[in-house]
Amino acid sequence: MKVIKNYLYNAGYQILLMLAPVITTPYVSRVLGAHNNGINTYTNGWVIFFYLVGQLGIALYGNREIAYHRDNKYERSKIFWEIISLQIMTSSLSLVAYLIAVMLFSSAFKVYFLLQALWIVAYGLDISWYFMGMEDFKKTVTRNTFVKLISIALIFILVRNENDLAWYVFLLGFAQLAGSATLWPYLRKSIQWVKVRYWRPFRHFYPTLLLFVPTITTQIYLVVNRIMLGRMAPQAAVSQFDFGDKIVKLVLAVVTATGTVMLPHIANKFAAGDIKGVRTSLYKSFDFVTAVSVPMMFGLMAIAYKFAPWFLGDQYIPTGGVIFYEAPAILMIAWSTVTGTQYLMPIHREHEFTISVTVGAVVNIIANLFLIARYGANGAAVATVISELSVTAVQLFYIRGTIRRRQMFAPVWRYLLSGLFMYIVVSRINGIMRMTFINLALQVALGIVIYIICLFLMRAPIIRQAKDILLHRDK
């Protein structure tokens, strides 16, 4: 039950992170205007690179190492002080480099660049990885949710006109910093002080650097679609793809939340030598993400063409095609979350994980070259699916010697068949109904009911898992 609760906490928070811009964007876009919003996007785009460099791969590495030594208070305390000291050092160097770059190269937007520096400080003090490694998601999620809601309220209160851009940039950065700072008081009962002379922070540098490579590679190939689309297609296609991609990622957040939750859970089992437990957890997790991602994929495809112009406006009619063609990436990423984040990472096979992500980046670029020129934004969406498929394929190849892939995929047809039937019914209904909030809710509810009924008829394994959880027999 603990894993389920952690998943619900993390999934809820990931949805909040994605919904926050949906809540504030219509207001901010009108109050600040397109020009000022462009300044925030531009300056924030630069600071992302610096705080990623400052944090290296510490978020994943720290999560895993704390999980390994969770039951030994002295060891986990020593590891915490070593990793956080390394994080503060690397983030400080990144902050200094950023400030030097701002002073040397920025002129018109210097004030906004300086305010964006709060993000680097926030990530430098972030210790959420410690609590995730302890599988204590309640503290991180409840604290950060509270801070996020306060920041949303302050945006509506303090950002009143186009002259309040500085307030807006400050509030976004300060919310991140406050979320990081409020976790520190919880450490008092969880760790003990270890004398500085026993710290060996630099022994963690190389492992975190290894995890940094896939992190930065993933960021690069997420940006490549937009850059290549901007060079090879009309500028309108960039925004049409961007909004479609964000809607798909919003749905995907519910699935990928399992990766953050299961990584420390599996890492702890691996450290204890419970290899059978690792495999059992993996099979259950793979079945769960398949059961959840299939209806999300088919559901988005069923409503895509009417939903896009209704939600975004008539100028975004082509976004419906982007959502439709990119939706299968939900299933691909769900699978790679299990094989990569939940398996390869916790058991020290980062090298293979890095190769899979790099292959995905290369495939993405090649696919974009062929597809964008002919199909525009839809081509970029298809390229995304192909690249995610390649990542999953490489990871499945690497786990072939330790995980029974046939056992993992045996029930998949039940979910695909159930999802396909749901898609046929919902898309027919969507075609004859006008898109409104009530009609959308009805279609979603109908889709869920049809899918669940099909799962019962197909005797899908997820039904047995659900019964075990309800009866408190889940292990």
Tab-separated table of C-alpha atoms in Angstrom:
chain	number	residue	atom	x	y	z
A	1	MET	CA	0.000	0.000	0.000
A	2	LYS	CA	2.937	2.337	0.651
A	3	VAL	CA	3.973	2.237	-3.021
A	4	ILE	CA	0.391	2.991	-4.101
A	5	LYS	CA	0.149	5.955	-1.714
A	6	ASN	CA	3.511	7.295	-2.923
A	7	TYR	CA	2.346	6.952	-6.520
A	8	LEU	CA	-0.877	8.850	-5.810
A	9	TYR	CA	1.057	11.613	-4.033
A	10	ASN	CA	3.576	11.960	-6.845
A	11	ALA	CA	1.039	11.631	-9.677
A	12	GLY	CA	-1.123	14.301	-8.069
A	13	TYR	CA	1.818	16.661	-7.735
A	14	GLN	CA	2.983	16.068	-11.311
A	15	ILE	CA	-0.518	16.897	-12.529
A	16	LEU	CA	-0.484	20.084	-10.419
A	17	LEU	CA	2.859	21.103	-11.963
A	18	MET	CA	1.392	20.648	-15.417
A	19	LEU	CA	-1.953	22.279	-14.593
A	20	ALA	CA	-0.426	25.357	-12.928
A	21	PRO	CA	0.531	26.936	-16.293
A	22	VAL	CA	-2.931	26.047	-17.630
A	23	ILE	CA	-4.464	28.011	-14.722
A	24	THR	CA	-2.160	31.042	-14.943
A	25	THR	CA	-1.337	31.217	-18.668
A	26	PRO	CA	-4.659	32.691	-19.895
A	27	TYR	CA	-4.362	35.438	-17.253
A	28	VAL	CA	-0.636	36.127	-17.619
A	29	SER	CA	-0.753	36.106	-21.426
A	30	ARG	CA	-3.330	38.905	-21.375
A	31	VAL	CA	-1.888	40.957	-18.502
A	32	LEU	CA	1.796	40.879	-19.522
A	33	GLY	CA	1.315	40.575	-23.270
A	34	ALA	CA	3.126	38.469	-25.830
A	35	HIS	CA	6.338	40.540	-25.746
A	36	ASN	CA	6.860	40.297	-21.978
A	37	ASN	CA	5.963	36.609	-21.899
A	38	GLY	CA	8.541	36.111	-24.620
A	39	ILE	CA	11.179	37.770	-22.425
A	40	ASN	CA	10.393	35.361	-19.554
A	41	THR	CA	10.515	32.328	-21.846
A	42	TYR	CA	13.792	33.470	-23.420
A	43	THR	CA	15.612	34.257	-20.165
A	44	ASN	CA	14.321	31.123	-18.422
A	45	GLY	CA	15.469	29.006	-21.361
A	46	TRP	CA	19.056	30.014	-20.643
A	47	VAL	CA	18.934	29.441	-16.885
A	48	ILE	CA	17.619	25.876	-17.362
A	49	PHE	CA	20.961	24.858	-18.857
A	50	PHE	CA	22.903	26.291	-15.909
A	51	TYR	CA	20.823	24.698	-13.152
A	52	LEU	CA	20.934	21.332	-14.930
A	53	VAL	CA	24.737	21.571	-15.068
A	54	GLY	CA	24.787	22.635	-11.411
A	55	GLN	CA	22.723	19.669	-10.262
A	56	LEU	CA	24.397	17.121	-12.550
A	57	GLY	CA	22.529	13.823	-12.073
A	58	ILE	CA	22.244	14.237	-8.308
A	59	ALA	CA	18.431	14.028	-8.170
A	60	LEU	CA	18.449	10.462	-9.536
A	61	TYR	CA	21.734	9.404	-7.956
A	62	GLY	CA	20.893	10.747	-4.489
A	63	ASN	CA	17.463	9.113	-4.606
A	64	ARG	CA	19.037	5.752	-5.399
A	65	GLU	CA	21.946	5.954	-2.902
A	66	ILE	CA	19.692	6.914	0.005
A	67	ALA	CA	17.411	4.000	-0.917
A	68	TYR	CA	20.411	1.632	-0.832
A	69	HIS	CA	21.357	2.696	2.722
A	70	ARG	CA	17.908	3.565	4.056
A	71	ASP	CA	18.099	1.193	7.032
A	72	ASN	CA	21.486	2.428	8.322
A	73	LYS	CA	21.068	5.911	9.812
A	74	TYR	CA	24.794	6.702	10.031
A	75	GLU	CA	25.531	5.581	6.463
A	76	ARG	CA	22.595	7.424	4.933
A	77	SER	CA	23.483	10.525	6.978
A	78	LYS	CA	27.079	10.410	5.765
A	79	ILE	CA	25.945	9.943	2.176
A	80	PHE	CA	23.465	12.813	2.521
A	81	TRP	CA	26.114	15.269	3.753
A	82	GLU	CA	28.538	14.185	1.044
A	83	ILE	CA	26.007	14.511	-1.783
A	84	ILE	CA	24.476	17.799	-0.609
A	85	SER	CA	27.937	19.341	-0.189
A	86	LEU	CA	28.810	18.269	-3.747
A	87	GLN	CA	25.484	19.652	-4.985
A	88	ILE	CA	26.071	23.015	-3.290
A	89	MET	CA	29.603	23.207	-4.729
A	90	THR	CA	28.593	22.409	-8.313
A	91	SER	CA	25.529	24.672	-8.133
A	92	SER	CA	27.661	27.512	-6.727
A	93	LEU	CA	30.100	27.167	-9.617
A	94	SER	CA	27.183	27.124	-12.039
A	95	LEU	CA	25.696	30.227	-10.398
A	96	VAL	CA	29.006	32.110	-10.641
A	97	ALA	CA	29.386	31.131	-14.309
A	98	TYR	CA	25.799	32.231	-14.989
A	99	LEU	CA	26.245	35.611	-13.282
A	100	ILE	CA	29.500	36.233	-15.186
A	101	ALA	CA	27.753	35.395	-18.460
A	102	VAL	CA	24.880	37.760	-17.603
A	103	MET	CA	27.219	40.611	-16.741
A	104	LEU	CA	29.327	40.135	-19.873
A	105	PHE	CA	26.704	39.403	-22.517
A	106	SER	CA	23.330	40.694	-21.309
A	107	SER	CA	22.172	44.264	-21.705
A	108	ALA	CA	18.454	44.770	-22.386
A	109	PHE	CA	17.189	41.902	-20.182
A	110	LYS	CA	19.834	41.953	-17.431
A	111	VAL	CA	17.332	42.457	-14.568
A	112	TYR	CA	15.248	39.468	-15.672
A	113	PHE	CA	18.328	37.291	-16.171
A	114	LEU	CA	19.427	38.120	-12.609
A	115	LEU	CA	15.995	37.241	-11.194
A	116	GLN	CA	16.099	33.926	-13.042
A	117	ALA	CA	19.216	33.059	-10.977
A	118	LEU	CA	16.814	32.089	-8.161
A	119	TRP	CA	16.240	28.818	-10.044
A	120	ILE	CA	19.926	27.869	-9.735
A	121	VAL	CA	19.888	28.622	-5.986
A	122	ALA	CA	16.660	26.633	-5.585
A	123	TYR	CA	18.051	23.536	-7.275
A	124	GLY	CA	21.315	23.924	-5.365
A	125	LEU	CA	19.393	23.594	-2.069
A	126	ASP	CA	16.921	20.960	-3.255
A	127	ILE	CA	16.946	17.850	-1.037
A	128	SER	CA	13.748	16.223	-2.281
A	129	TRP	CA	15.916	13.338	-3.549
A	130	TYR	CA	16.645	12.401	0.088
A	131	PHE	CA	12.972	12.003	1.009
A	132	MET	CA	12.253	10.185	-2.250
A	133	GLY	CA	15.044	7.738	-1.435
A	134	MET	CA	13.399	7.226	1.954
A	135	GLU	CA	10.095	6.650	0.089
A	136	ASP	CA	8.616	9.549	2.067
A	137	PHE	CA	6.798	11.317	-0.756
A	138	LYS	CA	4.164	12.865	1.494
A	139	LYS	CA	6.542	15.540	2.852
A	140	THR	CA	7.882	16.664	-0.527
A	141	VAL	CA	4.521	16.642	-2.266
A	142	THR	CA	2.424	18.333	0.439
A	143	ARG	CA	5.032	21.042	1.067
A	144	ASN	CA	5.626	21.792	-2.609
A	145	THR	CA	1.895	21.689	-3.379
A	146	PHE	CA	1.256	24.279	-0.657
A	147	VAL	CA	4.040	26.534	-1.977
A	148	LYS	CA	2.842	26.128	-5.570
A	149	LEU	CA	-0.735	27.098	-4.677
A	150	ILE	CA	0.495	30.148	-2.741
A	151	SER	CA	2.628	31.233	-5.703
A	152	ILE	CA	-0.342	30.891	-8.085
A	153	ALA	CA	-2.422	33.089	-5.769
A	154	LEU	CA	0.377	35.704	-5.572
A	155	ILE	CA	0.621	35.825	-9.363
A	156	PHE	CA	-3.047	36.830	-9.565
A	157	ILE	CA	-2.573	39.369	-6.744
A	158	LEU	CA	0.768	41.003	-7.674
A	159	VAL	CA	0.958	40.678	-11.471
A	160	ARG	CA	-1.573	43.305	-12.561
A	161	ASN	CA	-0.198	44.874	-15.770
A	162	GLU	CA	2.647	44.713	-18.292
A	163	ASN	CA	4.967	46.577	-15.897
A	164	ASP	CA	4.872	43.634	-13.453
A	165	LEU	CA	7.053	41.253	-15.468
A	166	ALA	CA	9.800	41.450	-12.821
A	167	TRP	CA	7.295	40.372	-10.165
A	168	TYR	CA	6.218	37.444	-12.312
A	169	VAL	CA	9.775	36.225	-12.940
A	170	PHE	CA	10.612	36.656	-9.239
A	171	LEU	CA	7.530	34.749	-8.049
A	172	LEU	CA	8.246	31.748	-10.294
A	173	GLY	CA	11.847	31.501	-9.060
A	174	PHE	CA	10.997	32.240	-5.432
A	175	ALA	CA	8.312	29.523	-5.384
A	176	GLN	CA	10.931	26.990	-6.460
A	177	LEU	CA	13.367	28.256	-3.808
A	178	ALA	CA	10.712	28.210	-1.075
A	179	GLY	CA	9.765	24.637	-1.998
A	180	SER	CA	13.403	23.588	-1.569
A	181	ALA	CA	13.960	25.506	1.680
A	182	THR	CA	10.860	24.215	3.486
A	183	LEU	CA	12.105	20.609	3.342
A	184	TRP	CA	15.242	21.222	5.409
A	185	PRO	CA	13.544	21.336	8.866
A	186	TYR	CA	12.305	17.753	8.345
A	187	LEU	CA	15.909	16.485	8.343
A	188	ARG	CA	16.378	16.937	12.093
A	189	LYS	CA	14.673	13.671	13.040
A	190	SER	CA	15.844	11.726	10.011
A	191	ILE	CA	19.621	12.165	9.892
A	192	GLN	CA	22.517	12.814	12.240
A	193	TRP	CA	25.472	15.145	11.970
A	194	VAL	CA	28.650	13.601	10.584
A	195	LYS	CA	31.947	15.415	11.090
A	196	VAL	CA	33.257	17.120	7.965
A	197	ARG	CA	36.583	15.265	8.100
A	198	TYR	CA	34.701	12.023	7.293
A	199	TRP	CA	33.024	13.461	4.200
A	200	ARG	CA	34.153	12.206	0.788
A	201	PRO	CA	31.935	14.243	-1.554
A	202	PHE	CA	34.028	13.831	-4.705
A	203	ARG	CA	33.609	10.040	-4.715
A	204	HIS	CA	30.072	10.787	-5.897
A	205	PHE	CA	31.129	13.106	-8.732
A	206	TYR	CA	31.707	10.521	-11.468
A	207	PRO	CA	28.478	8.542	-10.813
A	208	THR	CA	26.419	11.767	-10.866
A	209	LEU	CA	28.181	12.817	-14.063
A	210	LEU	CA	27.166	9.503	-15.679
A	211	LEU	CA	23.531	10.209	-14.804
A	212	PHE	CA	23.848	13.799	-16.022
A	213	VAL	CA	24.582	12.637	-19.581
A	214	PRO	CA	21.148	11.021	-20.193
A	215	THR	CA	19.456	13.952	-18.432
A	216	ILE	CA	21.014	16.577	-20.694
A	217	THR	CA	20.631	14.323	-23.760
A	218	THR	CA	16.911	13.994	-23.078
A	219	GLN	CA	16.593	17.771	-22.732
A	220	ILE	CA	18.447	18.296	-26.002
A	221	TYR	CA	16.300	16.008	-28.073
A	222	LEU	CA	13.122	17.482	-26.562
A	223	VAL	CA	14.258	20.867	-27.872
A	224	VAL	CA	15.480	19.581	-31.260
A	225	ASN	CA	11.920	19.046	-32.529
A	226	ARG	CA	11.106	22.712	-32.051
A	227	ILE	CA	14.383	23.980	-33.475
A	228	MET	CA	14.179	21.828	-36.610
A	229	LEU	CA	10.481	22.597	-37.023
A	230	GLY	CA	11.236	26.329	-36.843
A	231	ARG	CA	13.868	25.999	-39.569
A	232	MET	CA	12.003	23.621	-41.899
A	233	ALA	CA	8.329	24.629	-41.538
A	234	PRO	CA	6.232	27.803	-41.045
A	235	GLN	CA	6.583	29.446	-37.616
A	236	ALA	CA	2.932	28.711	-36.826
A	237	ALA	CA	3.769	25.011	-36.933
A	238	VAL	CA	6.146	25.450	-33.973
A	239	SER	CA	3.437	26.698	-31.618
A	240	GLN	CA	0.954	24.133	-32.962
A	241	PHE	CA	3.395	21.331	-32.203
A	242	ASP	CA	4.418	22.850	-28.854
A	243	PHE	CA	0.882	22.990	-27.484
A	244	GLY	CA	0.053	19.503	-28.777
A	245	ASP	CA	3.215	18.113	-27.206
A	246	LYS	CA	2.386	19.780	-23.869
A	247	ILE	CA	-1.109	18.264	-23.822
A	248	VAL	CA	0.319	14.779	-24.461
A	249	LYS	CA	2.936	15.318	-21.715
A	250	LEU	CA	0.205	16.452	-19.305
A	251	VAL	CA	-1.523	13.097	-19.695
A	252	LEU	CA	1.828	11.303	-19.582
A	253	ALA	CA	2.670	12.801	-16.164
A	254	VAL	CA	0.208	10.397	-14.523
A	255	VAL	CA	2.174	7.444	-15.930
A	256	THR	CA	5.763	8.660	-15.479
A	257	ALA	CA	5.087	9.383	-11.808
A	258	THR	CA	5.587	5.624	-11.276
A	259	GLY	CA	9.272	5.995	-12.204
A	260	THR	CA	10.050	8.404	-9.357
A	261	VAL	CA	8.160	6.234	-6.881
A	262	MET	CA	9.479	2.828	-7.956
A	263	LEU	CA	13.172	3.783	-8.339
A	264	PRO	CA	13.911	3.922	-4.570
A	265	HIS	CA	11.590	0.971	-3.925
A	266	ILE	CA	13.450	-1.278	-6.375
A	267	ALA	CA	16.864	0.136	-5.394
A	268	ASN	CA	16.223	-0.834	-1.782
A	269	LYS	CA	15.234	-4.372	-2.809
A	270	PHE	CA	18.340	-4.639	-4.996
A	271	ALA	CA	20.615	-3.457	-2.169
A	272	ALA	CA	19.068	-6.092	0.101
A	273	GLY	CA	19.759	-8.778	-2.509
A	274	ASP	CA	16.064	-9.402	-3.138
A	275	ILE	CA	16.415	-10.028	-6.890
A	276	LYS	CA	13.157	-11.973	-7.009
A	277	GLY	CA	11.407	-9.007	-5.382
A	278	VAL	CA	12.939	-6.655	-7.978
A	279	ARG	CA	11.564	-8.767	-10.831
A	280	THR	CA	8.133	-9.142	-9.235
A	281	SER	CA	7.885	-5.372	-8.710
A	282	LEU	CA	8.992	-4.799	-12.291
A	283	TYR	CA	6.373	-7.136	-13.777
A	284	LYS	CA	3.623	-5.535	-11.681
A	285	SER	CA	4.774	-2.024	-12.573
A	286	PHE	CA	4.937	-2.852	-16.298
A	287	ASP	CA	1.412	-4.263	-16.182
A	288	PHE	CA	0.170	-1.202	-14.289
A	289	VAL	CA	1.655	1.423	-16.633
A	290	THR	CA	0.363	-0.519	-19.650
A	291	ALA	CA	-3.129	-0.689	-18.162
A	292	VAL	CA	-3.103	3.065	-17.450
A	293	SER	CA	-1.325	4.374	-20.566
A	294	VAL	CA	-3.344	2.431	-23.176
A	295	PRO	CA	-6.695	4.141	-22.412
A	296	MET	CA	-4.947	7.504	-22.149
A	297	MET	CA	-3.379	6.980	-25.566
A	298	PHE	CA	-6.592	5.859	-27.265
A	299	GLY	CA	-8.681	8.405	-25.356
A	300	LEU	CA	-6.559	11.332	-26.563
A	301	MET	CA	-6.652	10.014	-30.117
A	302	ALA	CA	-10.462	9.745	-29.986
A	303	ILE	CA	-11.046	13.400	-28.986
A	304	ALA	CA	-7.929	15.071	-30.455
A	305	TYR	CA	-9.342	16.810	-33.539
A	306	LYS	CA	-12.251	18.485	-31.753
A	307	PHE	CA	-10.494	19.050	-28.434
A	308	ALA	CA	-7.562	21.100	-29.804
A	309	PRO	CA	-9.499	24.046	-31.340
A	310	TRP	CA	-12.005	24.010	-28.458
A	311	PHE	CA	-9.289	24.204	-25.776
A	312	LEU	CA	-6.685	26.333	-27.581
A	313	GLY	CA	-8.655	28.336	-30.144
A	314	ASP	CA	-9.434	28.076	-33.856
A	315	GLN	CA	-5.888	29.014	-34.836
A	316	TYR	CA	-4.763	25.684	-33.341
A	317	ILE	CA	-6.921	23.357	-35.444
A	318	PRO	CA	-3.748	21.595	-36.788
A	319	THR	CA	-2.768	20.788	-33.174
A	320	GLY	CA	-5.449	18.093	-33.229
A	321	GLY	CA	-3.337	16.139	-35.711
A	322	VAL	CA	-0.235	16.595	-33.549
A	323	ILE	CA	-2.043	15.159	-30.507
A	324	PHE	CA	-3.426	12.243	-32.540
A	325	TYR	CA	-0.080	11.236	-34.044
A	326	GLU	CA	1.978	11.800	-30.889
A	327	ALA	CA	-0.398	9.980	-28.508
A	328	PRO	CA	1.270	6.536	-29.049
A	329	ALA	CA	4.392	8.026	-27.419
A	330	ILE	CA	2.481	7.767	-24.119
A	331	LEU	CA	2.684	3.969	-24.275
A	332	MET	CA	6.315	3.952	-25.452
A	333	ILE	CA	7.459	6.304	-22.675
A	334	ALA	CA	5.434	4.343	-20.110
A	335	TRP	CA	7.314	1.181	-21.042
A	336	SER	CA	10.735	2.869	-21.075
A	337	THR	CA	9.966	4.384	-17.657
A	338	VAL	CA	9.774	0.828	-16.318
A	339	THR	CA	12.714	-0.686	-18.210
A	340	GLY	CA	14.956	2.365	-17.816
A	341	THR	CA	14.131	4.467	-14.756
A	342	GLN	CA	12.734	1.611	-12.677
A	343	TYR	CA	15.178	-1.140	-13.641
A	344	LEU	CA	18.413	-0.136	-15.377
A	345	MET	CA	19.000	2.906	-13.145
A	346	PRO	CA	18.478	1.301	-9.704
A	347	ILE	CA	20.734	-1.684	-10.502
A	348	HIS	CA	23.738	0.382	-11.671
A	349	ARG	CA	23.318	-0.061	-15.424
A	350	GLU	CA	23.434	3.658	-16.215
A	351	HIS	CA	25.695	3.113	-19.214
A	352	GLU	CA	23.026	1.095	-21.020
A	353	PHE	CA	20.372	3.661	-20.079
A	354	THR	CA	22.551	6.435	-21.521
A	355	ILE	CA	23.057	4.527	-24.775
A	356	SER	CA	19.293	4.038	-25.172
A	357	VAL	CA	18.583	7.758	-24.708
A	358	THR	CA	21.403	8.708	-27.092
A	359	VAL	CA	20.008	6.346	-29.728
A	360	GLY	CA	16.639	8.040	-29.259
A	361	ALA	CA	18.188	11.480	-29.806
A	362	VAL	CA	19.939	10.389	-33.022
A	363	VAL	CA	16.820	8.647	-34.353
A	364	ASN	CA	14.769	11.744	-33.519
A	365	ILE	CA	17.022	14.004	-35.589
A	366	ILE	CA	17.091	11.628	-38.578
A	367	ALA	CA	13.305	11.115	-38.468
A	368	ASN	CA	12.738	14.871	-38.252
A	369	LEU	CA	14.869	15.452	-41.361
A	370	PHE	CA	12.603	13.195	-43.411
A	371	LEU	CA	9.217	13.883	-41.833
A	372	ILE	CA	9.096	17.610	-40.986
A	373	ALA	CA	9.819	18.781	-44.551
A	374	ARG	CA	6.832	16.802	-45.847
A	375	TYR	CA	4.377	16.712	-42.958
A	376	GLY	CA	5.301	19.727	-40.796
A	377	ALA	CA	4.131	19.574	-37.171
A	378	ASN	CA	2.536	16.156	-37.701
A	379	GLY	CA	5.898	14.904	-38.953
A	380	ALA	CA	7.585	16.102	-35.758
A	381	ALA	CA	4.921	14.259	-33.741
A	382	VAL	CA	5.535	11.009	-35.632
A	383	ALA	CA	9.302	11.496	-35.212
A	384	THR	CA	8.746	11.747	-31.452
A	385	VAL	CA	6.927	8.398	-31.433
A	386	ILE	CA	9.647	6.739	-33.535
A	387	SER	CA	12.412	8.041	-31.258
A	388	GLU	CA	10.601	6.882	-28.103
A	389	LEU	CA	10.027	3.483	-29.718
A	390	SER	CA	13.767	3.208	-30.391
A	391	VAL	CA	14.587	4.053	-26.756
A	392	THR	CA	12.213	1.338	-25.541
A	393	ALA	CA	13.534	-1.202	-28.056
A	394	VAL	CA	17.166	-0.653	-26.986
A	395	GLN	CA	16.280	-0.989	-23.292
A	396	LEU	CA	14.284	-4.175	-23.936
A	397	PHE	CA	17.324	-5.564	-25.750
A	398	TYR	CA	19.574	-4.813	-22.758
A	399	ILE	CA	17.288	-6.475	-20.181
A	400	ARG	CA	16.807	-9.648	-22.234
A	401	GLY	CA	19.214	-11.682	-20.076
A	402	THR	CA	17.660	-10.863	-16.703
A	403	ILE	CA	13.957	-10.160	-17.324
A	404	ARG	CA	11.450	-12.444	-19.056
A	405	ARG	CA	10.135	-10.128	-21.765
A	406	ARG	CA	7.514	-12.656	-22.846
A	407	GLN	CA	6.071	-12.593	-19.331
A	408	MET	CA	6.033	-8.796	-19.372
A	409	PHE	CA	4.194	-8.546	-22.689
A	410	ALA	CA	1.879	-11.559	-22.320
A	411	PRO	CA	-1.172	-9.550	-21.126
A	412	VAL	CA	-0.554	-6.471	-23.323
A	413	TRP	CA	-2.966	-7.615	-26.039
A	414	ARG	CA	-5.819	-7.557	-23.522
A	415	TYR	CA	-5.220	-3.865	-22.808
A	416	LEU	CA	-4.724	-2.937	-26.466
A	417	LEU	CA	-7.919	-4.702	-27.533
A	418	SER	CA	-9.891	-3.075	-24.700
A	419	GLY	CA	-8.437	0.336	-25.543
A	420	LEU	CA	-9.159	-0.070	-29.258
A	421	PHE	CA	-12.813	-0.904	-28.592
A	422	MET	CA	-13.056	2.136	-26.294
A	423	TYR	CA	-11.492	4.306	-29.026
A	424	ILE	CA	-14.011	3.180	-31.654
A	425	VAL	CA	-16.999	3.980	-29.414
A	426	VAL	CA	-15.696	7.321	-28.052
A	427	SER	CA	-14.500	8.596	-31.445
A	428	ARG	CA	-17.942	7.845	-32.977
A	429	ILE	CA	-19.696	9.709	-30.168
A	430	ASN	CA	-17.157	12.544	-30.346
A	431	GLY	CA	-17.908	12.897	-34.042
A	432	ILE	CA	-21.612	13.590	-33.478
A	433	MET	CA	-21.367	15.690	-30.275
A	434	ARG	CA	-20.412	19.358	-30.030
A	435	MET	CA	-17.319	19.861	-27.877
A	436	THR	CA	-18.269	21.370	-24.526
A	437	PHE	CA	-16.949	20.789	-21.019
A	438	ILE	CA	-19.971	18.624	-20.097
A	439	ASN	CA	-19.790	16.610	-23.318
A	440	LEU	CA	-16.048	16.108	-22.834
A	441	ALA	CA	-16.621	14.871	-19.273
A	442	LEU	CA	-19.316	12.486	-20.542
A	443	GLN	CA	-17.004	11.090	-23.220
A	444	VAL	CA	-14.170	10.600	-20.719
A	445	ALA	CA	-16.502	8.888	-18.223
A	446	LEU	CA	-17.973	6.662	-20.937
A	447	GLY	CA	-14.497	5.723	-22.144
A	448	ILE	CA	-13.417	4.749	-18.603
A	449	VAL	CA	-16.522	2.605	-18.064
A	450	ILE	CA	-16.143	0.824	-21.426
A	451	TYR	CA	-12.430	0.180	-20.820
A	452	ILE	CA	-12.968	-1.227	-17.317
A	453	ILE	CA	-15.799	-3.493	-18.504
A	454	CYS	CA	-13.553	-4.802	-21.294
A	455	LEU	CA	-10.767	-5.479	-18.769
A	456	PHE	CA	-13.145	-7.571	-16.683
A	457	LEU	CA	-14.305	-9.484	-19.751
A	458	MET	CA	-10.683	-10.000	-20.859
A	459	ARG	CA	-9.633	-11.013	-17.324
A	460	ALA	CA	-6.704	-8.593	-17.432
A	461	PRO	CA	-4.107	-9.018	-14.630
A	462	ILE	CA	-4.619	-5.421	-13.449
A	463	ILE	CA	-8.057	-6.428	-12.132
A	464	ARG	CA	-6.444	-8.969	-9.818
A	465	GLN	CA	-3.907	-6.343	-8.694
A	466	ALA	CA	-6.735	-3.907	-7.946
A	467	LYS	CA	-8.579	-6.549	-5.896
A	468	ASP	CA	-5.417	-7.287	-3.902
A	469	ILE	CA	-4.950	-3.595	-3.131
A	470	LEU	CA	-8.566	-3.153	-2.061
A	471	LEU	CA	-8.288	-6.190	0.198
A	472	HIS	CA	-4.953	-4.883	1.614
A	473	ARG	CA	-3.111	-7.933	0.393
A	474	ASP	CA	-0.725	-6.072	-1.946
A	475	LYS	CA	2.947	-6.588	-1.169
